[in-house]
PDB file of C-alpha atoms and ligand atoms in Angstrom:
ATOM      1  CA  MET A   8     153.547   1.131  66.920  1.00  0.00           C
ATOM      2  CA  ASN A   9     157.137   1.151  68.132  1.00  0.00           C
ATOM      3  CA  PHE A  10     159.939  -0.544  66.192  1.00  0.00           C
ATOM      4  CA  THR A  11     162.821   1.090  68.070  1.00  0.00           C
ATOM      5  CA  ASN A  12     165.541  -1.488  68.885  1.00  0.00           C
ATOM      6  CA  MET A  13     163.373  -4.359  67.585  1.00  0.00           C
ATOM      7  CA  ASP A  14     165.231  -7.478  66.426  1.00  0.00           C
ATOM      8  CA  ILE A  15     164.060  -8.482  62.926  1.00  0.00           C
ATOM      9  CA  ILE A  16     164.163 -12.267  62.979  1.00  0.00           C
ATOM     10  CA  SER A  17     161.030 -13.870  61.499  1.00  0.00           C
ATOM     11  CA  MET A  18     157.939 -12.792  59.581  1.00  0.00           C
ATOM     12  CA  LYS A  19     155.962 -14.563  62.298  1.00  0.00           C
ATOM     13  CA  ASP A  20     156.887 -11.618  64.570  1.00  0.00           C
ATOM     14  CA  PHE A  21     155.026  -9.107  62.336  1.00  0.00           C
ATOM     15  CA  SER A  22     151.370  -8.137  62.298  1.00  0.00           C
ATOM     16  CA  ARG A  23     149.722  -6.838  59.142  1.00  0.00           C
ATOM     17  CA  ASP A  24     149.630  -3.312  60.633  1.00  0.00           C
ATOM     18  CA  MET A  25     153.382  -3.430  61.224  1.00  0.00           C
ATOM     19  CA  ILE A  26     154.077  -4.564  57.662  1.00  0.00           C
ATOM     20  CA  ASP A  27     151.738  -1.957  56.183  1.00  0.00           C
ATOM     21  CA  HIS A  28     153.536   0.753  58.153  1.00  0.00           C
ATOM     22  CA  ILE A  29     156.976  -0.351  56.891  1.00  0.00           C
ATOM     23  CA  LEU A  30     155.710  -0.451  53.284  1.00  0.00           C
ATOM     24  CA  ASN A  31     154.209   3.037  53.612  1.00  0.00           C
ATOM     25  CA  VAL A  32     157.463   4.445  55.023  1.00  0.00           C
ATOM     26  CA  ALA A  33     159.361   2.730  52.182  1.00  0.00           C
ATOM     27  CA  GLU A  34     157.178   4.505  49.639  1.00  0.00           C
ATOM     28  CA  GLU A  35     157.941   7.867  51.286  1.00  0.00           C
ATOM     29  CA  LEU A  36     161.677   7.118  51.231  1.00  0.00           C
ATOM     30  CA  GLU A  37     161.815   5.909  47.629  1.00  0.00           C
ATOM     31  CA  PRO A  38     163.137   9.258  46.281  1.00  0.00           C
ATOM     32  CA  VAL A  39     166.023   9.046  48.796  1.00  0.00           C
ATOM     33  CA  ALA A  40     166.662   5.427  47.807  1.00  0.00           C
ATOM     34  CA  ARG A  41     166.800   6.492  44.143  1.00  0.00           C
ATOM     35  CA  GLY A  42     169.291   9.263  44.938  1.00  0.00           C
ATOM     36  CA  GLU A  43     166.781  11.926  43.832  1.00  0.00           C
ATOM     37  CA  LYS A  44     166.483  13.503  47.279  1.00  0.00           C
ATOM     38  CA  ARG A  45     169.138  14.070  49.940  1.00  0.00           C
ATOM     39  CA  SER A  46     168.649  12.843  53.492  1.00  0.00           C
ATOM     40  CA  ASN A  47     170.595  12.628  56.721  1.00  0.00           C
ATOM     41  CA  ILE A  48     168.215  10.229  58.347  1.00  0.00           C
ATOM     42  CA  PHE A  49     171.136   7.950  59.320  1.00  0.00           C
ATOM     43  CA  SER A  50     173.601  10.632  60.493  1.00  0.00           C
ATOM     44  CA  ASN A  51     175.938   9.063  63.101  1.00  0.00           C
ATOM     45  CA  VAL A  52     174.498   5.587  62.441  1.00  0.00           C
ATOM     46  CA  LEU A  53     176.975   2.748  62.003  1.00  0.00           C
ATOM     47  CA  LEU A  54     175.546  -0.512  60.625  1.00  0.00           C
ATOM     48  CA  SER A  55     177.556  -3.708  60.864  1.00  0.00           C
ATOM     49  CA  LEU A  56     177.281  -6.370  58.151  1.00  0.00           C
ATOM     50  CA  LEU A  57     178.189  -9.932  59.148  1.00  0.00           C
ATOM     51  CA  PHE A  58     177.731 -12.249  56.174  1.00  0.00           C
ATOM     52  CA  PHE A  59     178.744 -15.879  56.724  1.00  0.00           C
ATOM     53  CA  GLU A  60     177.318 -16.786  53.293  1.00  0.00           C
ATOM     54  CA  PRO A  61     177.671 -15.062  49.907  1.00  0.00           C
ATOM     55  CA  SER A  62     175.351 -12.171  49.015  1.00  0.00           C
ATOM     56  CA  THR A  63     175.069  -9.434  46.430  1.00  0.00           C
ATOM     57  CA  ARG A  64     171.594  -7.904  46.805  1.00  0.00           C
ATOM     58  CA  THR A  65     171.006  -8.109  50.546  1.00  0.00           C
ATOM     59  CA  ARG A  66     174.451  -6.846  51.534  1.00  0.00           C
ATOM     60  CA  MET A  67     174.671  -4.098  48.911  1.00  0.00           C
ATOM     61  CA  SER A  68     171.092  -2.851  49.313  1.00  0.00           C
ATOM     62  CA  PHE A  69     171.645  -2.468  53.068  1.00  0.00           C
ATOM     63  CA  GLU A  70     174.855  -0.565  52.258  1.00  0.00           C
ATOM     64  CA  SER A  71     173.081   1.599  49.703  1.00  0.00           C
ATOM     65  CA  ALA A  72     170.225   2.337  52.122  1.00  0.00           C
ATOM     66  CA  ILE A  73     172.475   3.421  54.963  1.00  0.00           C
ATOM     67  CA  ILE A  74     174.910   5.435  52.839  1.00  0.00           C
ATOM     68  CA  ARG A  75     172.147   7.248  50.928  1.00  0.00           C
ATOM     69  CA  GLY A  76     170.749   8.244  54.333  1.00  0.00           C
ATOM     70  CA  GLY A  77     174.079   9.687  55.510  1.00  0.00           C
ATOM     71  CA  GLY A  78     175.214   6.740  57.686  1.00  0.00           C
ATOM     72  CA  ASN A  79     178.126   4.331  57.489  1.00  0.00           C
ATOM     73  CA  VAL A  80     178.706   0.589  57.310  1.00  0.00           C
ATOM     74  CA  LEU A  81     181.203  -1.644  59.041  1.00  0.00           C
ATOM     75  CA  ASN A  82     181.643  -4.777  56.947  1.00  0.00           C
ATOM     76  CA  LEU A  83     183.228  -7.912  58.386  1.00  0.00           C
ATOM     77  CA  GLY A  84     184.379  -8.750  54.849  1.00  0.00           C
ATOM     78  CA  SER A  85     185.546 -12.239  53.985  1.00  0.00           C
ATOM     79  CA  LEU A  86     185.440 -14.904  56.683  1.00  0.00           C
ATOM     80  CA  GLU A  87     189.014 -15.946  55.787  1.00  0.00           C
ATOM     81  CA  ALA A  88     190.322 -12.505  56.703  1.00  0.00           C
ATOM     82  CA  SER A  89     188.458 -12.434  60.033  1.00  0.00           C
ATOM     83  CA  SER A  90     189.052 -14.226  63.343  1.00  0.00           C
ATOM     84  CA  ILE A  91     186.161 -16.564  62.530  1.00  0.00           C
ATOM     85  CA  SER A  92     188.782 -18.457  60.509  1.00  0.00           C
ATOM     86  CA  LYS A  93     190.628 -18.992  63.843  1.00  0.00           C
ATOM     87  CA  GLY A  94     187.533 -20.618  65.350  1.00  0.00           C
ATOM     88  CA  GLU A  95     185.849 -17.666  67.067  1.00  0.00           C
ATOM     89  CA  THR A  96     182.226 -18.493  67.877  1.00  0.00           C
ATOM     90  CA  LEU A  97     179.213 -16.573  66.584  1.00  0.00           C
ATOM     91  CA  ALA A  98     178.282 -15.638  70.167  1.00  0.00           C
ATOM     92  CA  ASP A  99     181.709 -14.082  70.804  1.00  0.00           C
ATOM     93  CA  THR A 100     181.722 -12.331  67.427  1.00  0.00           C
ATOM     94  CA  ILE A 101     178.325 -10.785  68.200  1.00  0.00           C
ATOM     95  CA  ARG A 102     179.423  -9.676  71.693  1.00  0.00           C
ATOM     96  CA  VAL A 103     182.408  -7.913  70.146  1.00  0.00           C
ATOM     97  CA  VAL A 104     180.668  -6.315  67.150  1.00  0.00           C
ATOM     98  CA  GLU A 105     177.779  -4.957  69.263  1.00  0.00           C
ATOM     99  CA  GLY A 106     180.371  -2.601  70.756  1.00  0.00           C
ATOM    100  CA  TYR A 107     181.321  -1.266  67.330  1.00  0.00           C
ATOM    101  CA  ALA A 108     177.939  -0.606  65.683  1.00  0.00           C
ATOM    102  CA  ASP A 109     174.336   0.503  66.258  1.00  0.00           C
ATOM    103  CA  ALA A 110     172.750  -2.548  64.597  1.00  0.00           C
ATOM    104  CA  ILE A 111     173.967  -5.833  63.104  1.00  0.00           C
ATOM    105  CA  VAL A 112     172.779  -7.418  59.850  1.00  0.00           C
ATOM    106  CA  LEU A 113     173.522 -11.145  60.007  1.00  0.00           C
ATOM    107  CA  ARG A 114     173.423 -13.854  57.327  1.00  0.00           C
ATOM    108  CA  HIS A 115     174.370 -17.299  58.580  1.00  0.00           C
ATOM    109  CA  PRO A 116     174.031 -20.872  57.246  1.00  0.00           C
ATOM    110  CA  LYS A 117     172.443 -22.206  60.468  1.00  0.00           C
ATOM    111  CA  GLU A 118     168.674 -21.942  60.977  1.00  0.00           C
ATOM    112  CA  GLY A 119     168.066 -20.113  64.258  1.00  0.00           C
ATOM    113  CA  ALA A 120     171.420 -18.256  64.187  1.00  0.00           C
ATOM    114  CA  ALA A 121     169.788 -14.803  64.117  1.00  0.00           C
ATOM    115  CA  ARG A 122     167.504 -15.619  67.065  1.00  0.00           C
ATOM    116  CA  MET A 123     170.532 -16.874  69.006  1.00  0.00           C
ATOM    117  CA  ALA A 124     172.583 -13.776  68.085  1.00  0.00           C
ATOM    118  CA  ALA A 125     169.778 -11.544  69.362  1.00  0.00           C
ATOM    119  CA  GLU A 126     170.127 -13.171  72.794  1.00  0.00           C
ATOM    120  CA  TYR A 127     173.768 -12.022  72.964  1.00  0.00           C
ATOM    121  CA  SER A 128     173.385  -8.582  71.408  1.00  0.00           C
ATOM    122  CA  SER A 129     172.297  -5.345  73.034  1.00  0.00           C
ATOM    123  CA  VAL A 130     171.928  -3.733  69.587  1.00  0.00           C
ATOM    124  CA  PRO A 131     169.231  -4.862  67.114  1.00  0.00           C
ATOM    125  CA  ILE A 132     169.924  -7.970  65.018  1.00  0.00           C
ATOM    126  CA  ILE A 133     168.476  -8.059  61.519  1.00  0.00           C
ATOM    127  CA  ASN A 134     168.199 -11.538  60.024  1.00  0.00           C
ATOM    128  CA  ALA A 135     169.514 -11.457  56.451  1.00  0.00           C
ATOM    129  CA  GLY A 136     168.856 -15.188  56.002  1.00  0.00           C
ATOM    130  CA  ASP A 137     169.416 -18.065  58.454  1.00  0.00           C
ATOM    131  CA  GLY A 138     169.978 -21.344  56.633  1.00  0.00           C
ATOM    132  CA  ALA A 139     166.679 -22.784  55.411  1.00  0.00           C
ATOM    133  CA  GLY A 140     164.855 -20.675  58.023  1.00  0.00           C
ATOM    134  CA  GLN A 141     163.696 -17.171  57.123  1.00  0.00           C
ATOM    135  CA  HIS A 142     164.743 -14.066  55.185  1.00  0.00           C
ATOM    136  CA  PRO A 143     162.338 -11.430  56.532  1.00  0.00           C
ATOM    137  CA  THR A 144     163.784  -8.351  54.819  1.00  0.00           C
ATOM    138  CA  GLN A 145     163.508 -10.164  51.468  1.00  0.00           C
ATOM    139  CA  THR A 146     159.858 -10.823  52.262  1.00  0.00           C
ATOM    140  CA  LEU A 147     159.212  -7.182  53.086  1.00  0.00           C
ATOM    141  CA  LEU A 148     160.655  -6.131  49.730  1.00  0.00           C
ATOM    142  CA  ASP A 149     158.689  -8.901  47.991  1.00  0.00           C
ATOM    143  CA  LEU A 150     155.464  -7.577  49.536  1.00  0.00           C
ATOM    144  CA  TYR A 151     156.434  -4.037  48.543  1.00  0.00           C
ATOM    145  CA  THR A 152     157.023  -5.221  44.970  1.00  0.00           C
ATOM    146  CA  ILE A 153     153.629  -6.934  44.822  1.00  0.00           C
ATOM    147  CA  LYS A 154     151.970  -3.819  46.263  1.00  0.00           C
ATOM    148  CA  ARG A 155     153.696  -1.507  43.758  1.00  0.00           C
ATOM    149  CA  GLU A 156     153.464  -3.699  40.673  1.00  0.00           C
ATOM    150  CA  SER A 157     150.286  -5.770  41.221  1.00  0.00           C
ATOM    151  CA  VAL A 158     147.685  -6.046  44.005  1.00  0.00           C
ATOM    152  CA  LEU A 159     148.670  -7.285  47.444  1.00  0.00           C
ATOM    153  CA  ASP A 160     145.268  -7.882  49.039  1.00  0.00           C
ATOM    154  CA  GLY A 161     143.925 -11.264  47.922  1.00  0.00           C
ATOM    155  CA  VAL A 162     146.751 -11.765  45.415  1.00  0.00           C
ATOM    156  CA  LYS A 163     146.683 -15.037  43.493  1.00  0.00           C
ATOM    157  CA  ILE A 164     150.288 -16.178  43.513  1.00  0.00           C
ATOM    158  CA  ALA A 165     152.288 -19.211  42.431  1.00  0.00           C
ATOM    159  CA  ILE A 166     155.506 -19.792  44.347  1.00  0.00           C
ATOM    160  CA  ALA A 167     157.692 -22.151  42.361  1.00  0.00           C
ATOM    161  CA  GLY A 168     160.975 -23.989  42.754  1.00  0.00           C
ATOM    162  CA  ASP A 169     162.761 -25.346  45.803  1.00  0.00           C
ATOM    163  CA  LEU A 170     160.097 -24.810  48.435  1.00  0.00           C
ATOM    164  CA  LYS A 171     161.638 -27.231  50.905  1.00  0.00           C
ATOM    165  CA  TYR A 172     164.853 -25.303  51.561  1.00  0.00           C
ATOM    166  CA  GLY A 173     163.985 -21.902  50.042  1.00  0.00           C
ATOM    167  CA  ARG A 174     163.893 -19.474  52.968  1.00  0.00           C
ATOM    168  CA  THR A 175     162.453 -16.648  50.849  1.00  0.00           C
ATOM    169  CA  ALA A 176     159.458 -18.869  50.027  1.00  0.00           C
ATOM    170  CA  HIS A 177     158.932 -19.781  53.695  1.00  0.00           C
ATOM    171  CA  SER A 178     158.928 -16.159  54.904  1.00  0.00           C
ATOM    172  CA  LEU A 179     156.746 -15.026  52.003  1.00  0.00           C
ATOM    173  CA  CYS A 180     154.032 -17.612  52.694  1.00  0.00           C
ATOM    174  CA  TYR A 181     153.667 -16.499  56.301  1.00  0.00           C
ATOM    175  CA  ALA A 182     153.408 -12.847  55.292  1.00  0.00           C
ATOM    176  CA  LEU A 183     150.948 -13.476  52.428  1.00  0.00           C
ATOM    177  CA  SER A 184     148.636 -15.259  54.841  1.00  0.00           C
ATOM    178  CA  LEU A 185     148.013 -11.824  56.426  1.00  0.00           C
ATOM    179  CA  TYR A 186     146.745 -10.520  53.078  1.00  0.00           C
ATOM    180  CA  GLY A 187     144.231 -13.268  52.235  1.00  0.00           C
ATOM    181  CA  ALA A 188     146.378 -14.528  49.375  1.00  0.00           C
ATOM    182  CA  GLU A 189     145.524 -17.584  47.287  1.00  0.00           C
ATOM    183  CA  ILE A 190     148.768 -19.548  47.321  1.00  0.00           C
ATOM    184  CA  ASN A 191     149.763 -22.120  44.694  1.00  0.00           C
ATOM    185  CA  LEU A 192     152.906 -24.047  45.567  1.00  0.00           C
ATOM    186  CA  VAL A 193     154.649 -25.470  42.484  1.00  0.00           C
ATOM    187  CA  SER A 194     157.591 -27.775  43.123  1.00  0.00           C
ATOM    188  CA  PRO A 195     158.948 -31.229  42.447  1.00  0.00           C
ATOM    189  CA  ASP A 196     157.607 -33.747  44.981  1.00  0.00           C
ATOM    190  CA  SER A 197     161.028 -33.978  46.614  1.00  0.00           C
ATOM    191  CA  LEU A 198     161.179 -30.209  47.233  1.00  0.00           C
ATOM    192  CA  GLN A 199     157.678 -29.500  48.536  1.00  0.00           C
ATOM    193  CA  MET A 200     156.941 -26.832  51.134  1.00  0.00           C
ATOM    194  CA  PRO A 201     157.403 -28.230  54.675  1.00  0.00           C
ATOM    195  CA  GLU A 202     154.125 -29.696  55.933  1.00  0.00           C
ATOM    196  CA  GLU A 203     154.261 -27.562  59.082  1.00  0.00           C
ATOM    197  CA  ILE A 204     154.076 -24.369  56.986  1.00  0.00           C
ATOM    198  CA  VAL A 205     151.255 -25.694  54.763  1.00  0.00           C
ATOM    199  CA  ASN A 206     149.296 -26.682  57.879  1.00  0.00           C
ATOM    200  CA  ASP A 207     149.899 -23.251  59.460  1.00  0.00           C
ATOM    201  CA  LEU A 208     148.545 -21.564  56.302  1.00  0.00           C
ATOM    202  CA  ARG A 209     145.487 -23.806  56.073  1.00  0.00           C
ATOM    203  CA  GLY A 210     144.909 -23.209  59.795  1.00  0.00           C
ATOM    204  CA  GLN A 211     144.520 -19.531  58.895  1.00  0.00           C
ATOM    205  CA  ASN A 212     141.948 -20.396  56.210  1.00  0.00           C
ATOM    206  CA  ILE A 213     144.350 -19.648  53.372  1.00  0.00           C
ATOM    207  CA  ASN A 214     143.674 -21.512  50.113  1.00  0.00           C
ATOM    208  CA  VAL A 215     146.799 -23.544  49.394  1.00  0.00           C
ATOM    209  CA  TYR A 216     147.114 -25.701  46.271  1.00  0.00           C
ATOM    210  CA  GLN A 217     150.145 -27.943  45.715  1.00  0.00           C
ATOM    211  CA  THR A 218     151.251 -29.229  42.314  1.00  0.00           C
ATOM    212  CA  SER A 219     154.381 -30.023  40.316  1.00  0.00           C
ATOM    213  CA  VAL A 220     152.875 -28.745  37.052  1.00  0.00           C
ATOM    214  CA  MET A 221     153.080 -25.021  36.319  1.00  0.00           C
ATOM    215  CA  GLU A 222     150.543 -25.237  33.473  1.00  0.00           C
ATOM    216  CA  GLU A 223     147.843 -26.139  36.022  1.00  0.00           C
ATOM    217  CA  VAL A 224     147.977 -22.686  37.600  1.00  0.00           C
ATOM    218  CA  ILE A 225     149.520 -20.278  35.096  1.00  0.00           C
ATOM    219  CA  GLU A 226     146.239 -18.958  33.622  1.00  0.00           C
ATOM    220  CA  ASP A 227     144.773 -17.903  36.929  1.00  0.00           C
ATOM    221  CA  ILE A 228     147.580 -16.130  38.816  1.00  0.00           C
ATOM    222  CA  ASP A 229     148.550 -12.454  39.238  1.00  0.00           C
ATOM    223  CA  VAL A 230     152.136 -13.118  40.364  1.00  0.00           C
ATOM    224  CA  LEU A 231     154.570 -15.905  39.581  1.00  0.00           C
ATOM    225  CA  TYR A 232     157.334 -16.020  42.185  1.00  0.00           C
ATOM    226  CA  ALA A 233     160.155 -18.216  40.914  1.00  0.00           C
ATOM    227  CA  THR A 234     163.005 -19.465  43.071  1.00  0.00           C
ATOM    228  CA  ARG A 235     166.194 -21.316  42.235  1.00  0.00           C
ATOM    229  CA  ILE A 236     165.955 -25.094  42.087  1.00  0.00           C
ATOM    230  CA  GLN A 237     169.035 -26.205  43.936  1.00  0.00           C
ATOM    231  CA  LYS A 238     170.791 -28.674  41.659  1.00  0.00           C
ATOM    232  CA  GLU A 239     173.204 -29.630  44.420  1.00  0.00           C
ATOM    233  CA  ARG A 240     170.355 -31.234  46.409  1.00  0.00           C
ATOM    234  CA  PHE A 241     169.528 -33.825  43.715  1.00  0.00           C
ATOM    235  CA  PRO A 242     171.384 -37.162  44.006  1.00  0.00           C
ATOM    236  CA  ASP A 243     170.719 -37.809  40.294  1.00  0.00           C
ATOM    237  CA  VAL A 244     171.396 -34.960  37.842  1.00  0.00           C
ATOM    238  CA  THR A 245     168.933 -36.335  35.250  1.00  0.00           C
ATOM    239  CA  GLU A 246     166.147 -35.975  37.845  1.00  0.00           C
ATOM    240  CA  TYR A 247     167.198 -32.335  38.342  1.00  0.00           C
ATOM    241  CA  GLU A 248     167.187 -31.701  34.594  1.00  0.00           C
ATOM    242  CA  LYS A 249     163.657 -33.086  34.195  1.00  0.00           C
ATOM    243  CA  VAL A 250     162.313 -30.890  36.997  1.00  0.00           C
ATOM    244  CA  ALA A 251     164.261 -27.785  35.983  1.00  0.00           C
ATOM    245  CA  ALA A 252     162.872 -28.016  32.443  1.00  0.00           C
ATOM    246  CA  SER A 253     159.293 -28.495  33.679  1.00  0.00           C
ATOM    247  CA  LEU A 254     159.429 -25.378  35.894  1.00  0.00           C
ATOM    248  CA  LYS A 255     161.355 -23.086  33.544  1.00  0.00           C
ATOM    249  CA  ILE A 256     159.503 -19.868  32.737  1.00  0.00           C
ATOM    250  CA  THR A 257     159.444 -19.486  28.973  1.00  0.00           C
ATOM    251  CA  PRO A 258     157.618 -17.174  26.548  1.00  0.00           C
ATOM    252  CA  GLY A 259     155.452 -20.174  25.582  1.00  0.00           C
ATOM    253  CA  LEU A 260     154.339 -20.618  29.192  1.00  0.00           C
ATOM    254  CA  LEU A 261     153.590 -16.907  29.597  1.00  0.00           C
ATOM    255  CA  ASP A 262     151.428 -16.928  26.437  1.00  0.00           C
ATOM    256  CA  LYS A 263     148.867 -18.728  28.620  1.00  0.00           C
ATOM    257  CA  ALA A 264     149.130 -16.174  31.467  1.00  0.00           C
ATOM    258  CA  LYS A 265     147.161 -13.004  32.246  1.00  0.00           C
ATOM    259  CA  ILE A 266     148.465 -10.022  30.292  1.00  0.00           C
ATOM    260  CA  ASP A 267     149.475  -8.246  33.524  1.00  0.00           C
ATOM    261  CA  LEU A 268     151.054 -11.256  35.242  1.00  0.00           C
ATOM    262  CA  LYS A 269     154.196 -10.204  37.118  1.00  0.00           C
ATOM    263  CA  VAL A 270     157.163 -12.547  37.282  1.00  0.00           C
ATOM    264  CA  MET A 271     159.278 -12.142  40.412  1.00  0.00           C
ATOM    265  CA  HIS A 272     162.458 -13.876  41.605  1.00  0.00           C
ATOM    266  CA  PRO A 273     164.582 -13.062  44.662  1.00  0.00           C
ATOM    267  CA  LEU A 274     167.670 -13.675  42.473  1.00  0.00           C
ATOM    268  CA  PRO A 275     170.249 -14.913  41.756  1.00  0.00           C
ATOM    269  CA  ARG A 276     168.596 -16.903  38.972  1.00  0.00           C
ATOM    270  CA  VAL A 277     170.298 -19.731  37.188  1.00  0.00           C
ATOM    271  CA  ASN A 278     168.012 -21.285  34.566  1.00  0.00           C
ATOM    272  CA  GLU A 279     164.576 -20.594  36.044  1.00  0.00           C
ATOM    273  CA  ILE A 280     163.620 -17.693  33.760  1.00  0.00           C
ATOM    274  CA  ASP A 281     164.335 -17.501  30.041  1.00  0.00           C
ATOM    275  CA  ALA A 282     166.351 -14.328  29.342  1.00  0.00           C
ATOM    276  CA  SER A 283     163.912 -13.384  26.544  1.00  0.00           C
ATOM    277  CA  ILE A 284     161.377 -12.510  29.268  1.00  0.00           C
ATOM    278  CA  ASP A 285     163.629  -9.789  30.723  1.00  0.00           C
ATOM    279  CA  ASN A 286     162.367  -7.121  28.326  1.00  0.00           C
ATOM    280  CA  THR A 287     158.672  -7.929  28.645  1.00  0.00           C
ATOM    281  CA  ASN A 288     156.131  -6.243  30.926  1.00  0.00           C
ATOM    282  CA  HIS A 289     155.974  -9.468  32.927  1.00  0.00           C
ATOM    283  CA  ALA A 290     159.553  -9.134  34.223  1.00  0.00           C
ATOM    284  CA  CYS A 291     159.664  -7.617  37.667  1.00  0.00           C
ATOM    285  CA  TYR A 292     162.796  -9.120  39.217  1.00  0.00           C
ATOM    286  CA  PHE A 293     165.226  -6.243  38.652  1.00  0.00           C
ATOM    287  CA  LYS A 294     162.731  -3.694  39.999  1.00  0.00           C
ATOM    288  CA  GLN A 295     162.239  -6.103  42.904  1.00  0.00           C
ATOM    289  CA  SER A 296     165.961  -6.066  43.725  1.00  0.00           C
ATOM    290  CA  PHE A 297     165.966  -2.229  43.665  1.00  0.00           C
ATOM    291  CA  TYR A 298     162.983  -2.142  46.033  1.00  0.00           C
ATOM    292  CA  GLY A 299     165.287  -3.718  48.609  1.00  0.00           C
ATOM    293  CA  VAL A 300     166.814  -0.271  49.098  1.00  0.00           C
ATOM    294  CA  PRO A 301     163.716   1.758  50.145  1.00  0.00           C
ATOM    295  CA  VAL A 302     162.343  -1.163  52.156  1.00  0.00           C
ATOM    296  CA  ARG A 303     165.585  -1.725  54.084  1.00  0.00           C
ATOM    297  CA  MET A 304     165.930   2.053  54.501  1.00  0.00           C
ATOM    298  CA  ALA A 305     162.435   2.165  55.999  1.00  0.00           C
ATOM    299  CA  LEU A 306     163.078  -0.756  58.299  1.00  0.00           C
ATOM    300  CA  LEU A 307     166.395   0.664  59.522  1.00  0.00           C
ATOM    301  CA  SER A 308     164.919   4.130  60.086  1.00  0.00           C
ATOM    302  CA  LEU A 309     162.188   2.591  62.273  1.00  0.00           C
ATOM    303  CA  VAL A 310     164.503   0.230  64.152  1.00  0.00           C
ATOM    304  CA  MET A 311     167.047   3.030  64.766  1.00  0.00           C
ATOM    305  CA  GLY A 312     164.238   5.235  66.048  1.00  0.00           C
ATOM    306  CA  ARG A 313     164.821   7.861  63.323  1.00  0.00           C
ATOM    307  CA  LEU A 314     161.199   7.617  62.164  1.00  0.00           C
ATOM    308  CA  LYS A 315     158.053   6.481  63.969  1.00  0.00           C
TER     309      LYS A 315
HETATM  310  N1   CP B 419     167.822 -12.320  47.236  1.00  0.00           N
HETATM  311  C1   CP B 419     168.962 -12.440  47.924  1.00  0.00           C
HETATM  312  O1   CP B 419     168.964 -12.708  49.147  1.00  0.00           O
HETATM  313  O2   CP B 419     170.087 -12.211  47.171  1.00  0.00           O
HETATM  314  P1   CP B 419     171.574 -12.271  47.704  1.00  0.00           P
HETATM  315  O3   CP B 419     171.847 -13.703  48.109  1.00  0.00           O
HETATM  316  O4   CP B 419     172.434 -11.818  46.565  1.00  0.00           O
HETATM  317  O5   CP B 419     171.667 -11.376  48.906  1.00  0.00           O
END
């Protein structure tokens, strides 16, 4: 298996063996990610971060991963302070930045932007989210979280929220299909998972159940993966409020769940999870955001050819 110089664009580009290898390397690197063990795995590595949309976790966990491994980052910073504000194209920006760094992490509002950037770049492009497309490094850390905190093979999962535009949900579904997951998709009718993805999953003999009612599935699942319902997409705010209330994860809802149910969320959350759940054994979302560090460290070490 050779990841050296691979562009990381879509979960569809990964086999189960490839994912398993990344997750195993992440486990080995966890002490480095926690700052418990020193490493120079990224000595002389310069990673460029181009974020055309806001980010806390993805940007900072890439920074943490590279710095803890002895490398450096080159951050474009705010778009206003860059020449993108003068109208420079993404293609030109990529052709310039490839000369400054060994790999480029790109978040962009347009679906397909990372794939396009990879055509212009001689250094690896890592997709950190392309519009409503994919967010593959989030998916890798989601899988790592499920593996560490629950059971990945054959997991019974509910993915809830805005499944139409939620790129983390799209990437996760494709990856879970490699692990024989039973997938329950919980969303308002207007924000259902795109039909193309549901058909792809069913084509791989994955059990997919669609509902708008969380109570229908809560008793049976191992993992509840919540995502933000995007208020801005509802023409009528009262419709949003009805849906948001029906999908909110509350202590009352979790009373009906398995005792070892894990609640995940890619974050940021708004109102999806009641804060009183944060201190229960169900809450997994802050561990999940930490796991972004060892997983991105593993991925970078493989792509930079520092580990095999
Ligand atoms: N989960 C995630 O992508 O978070 P950020 O938008 O903060 O990077």
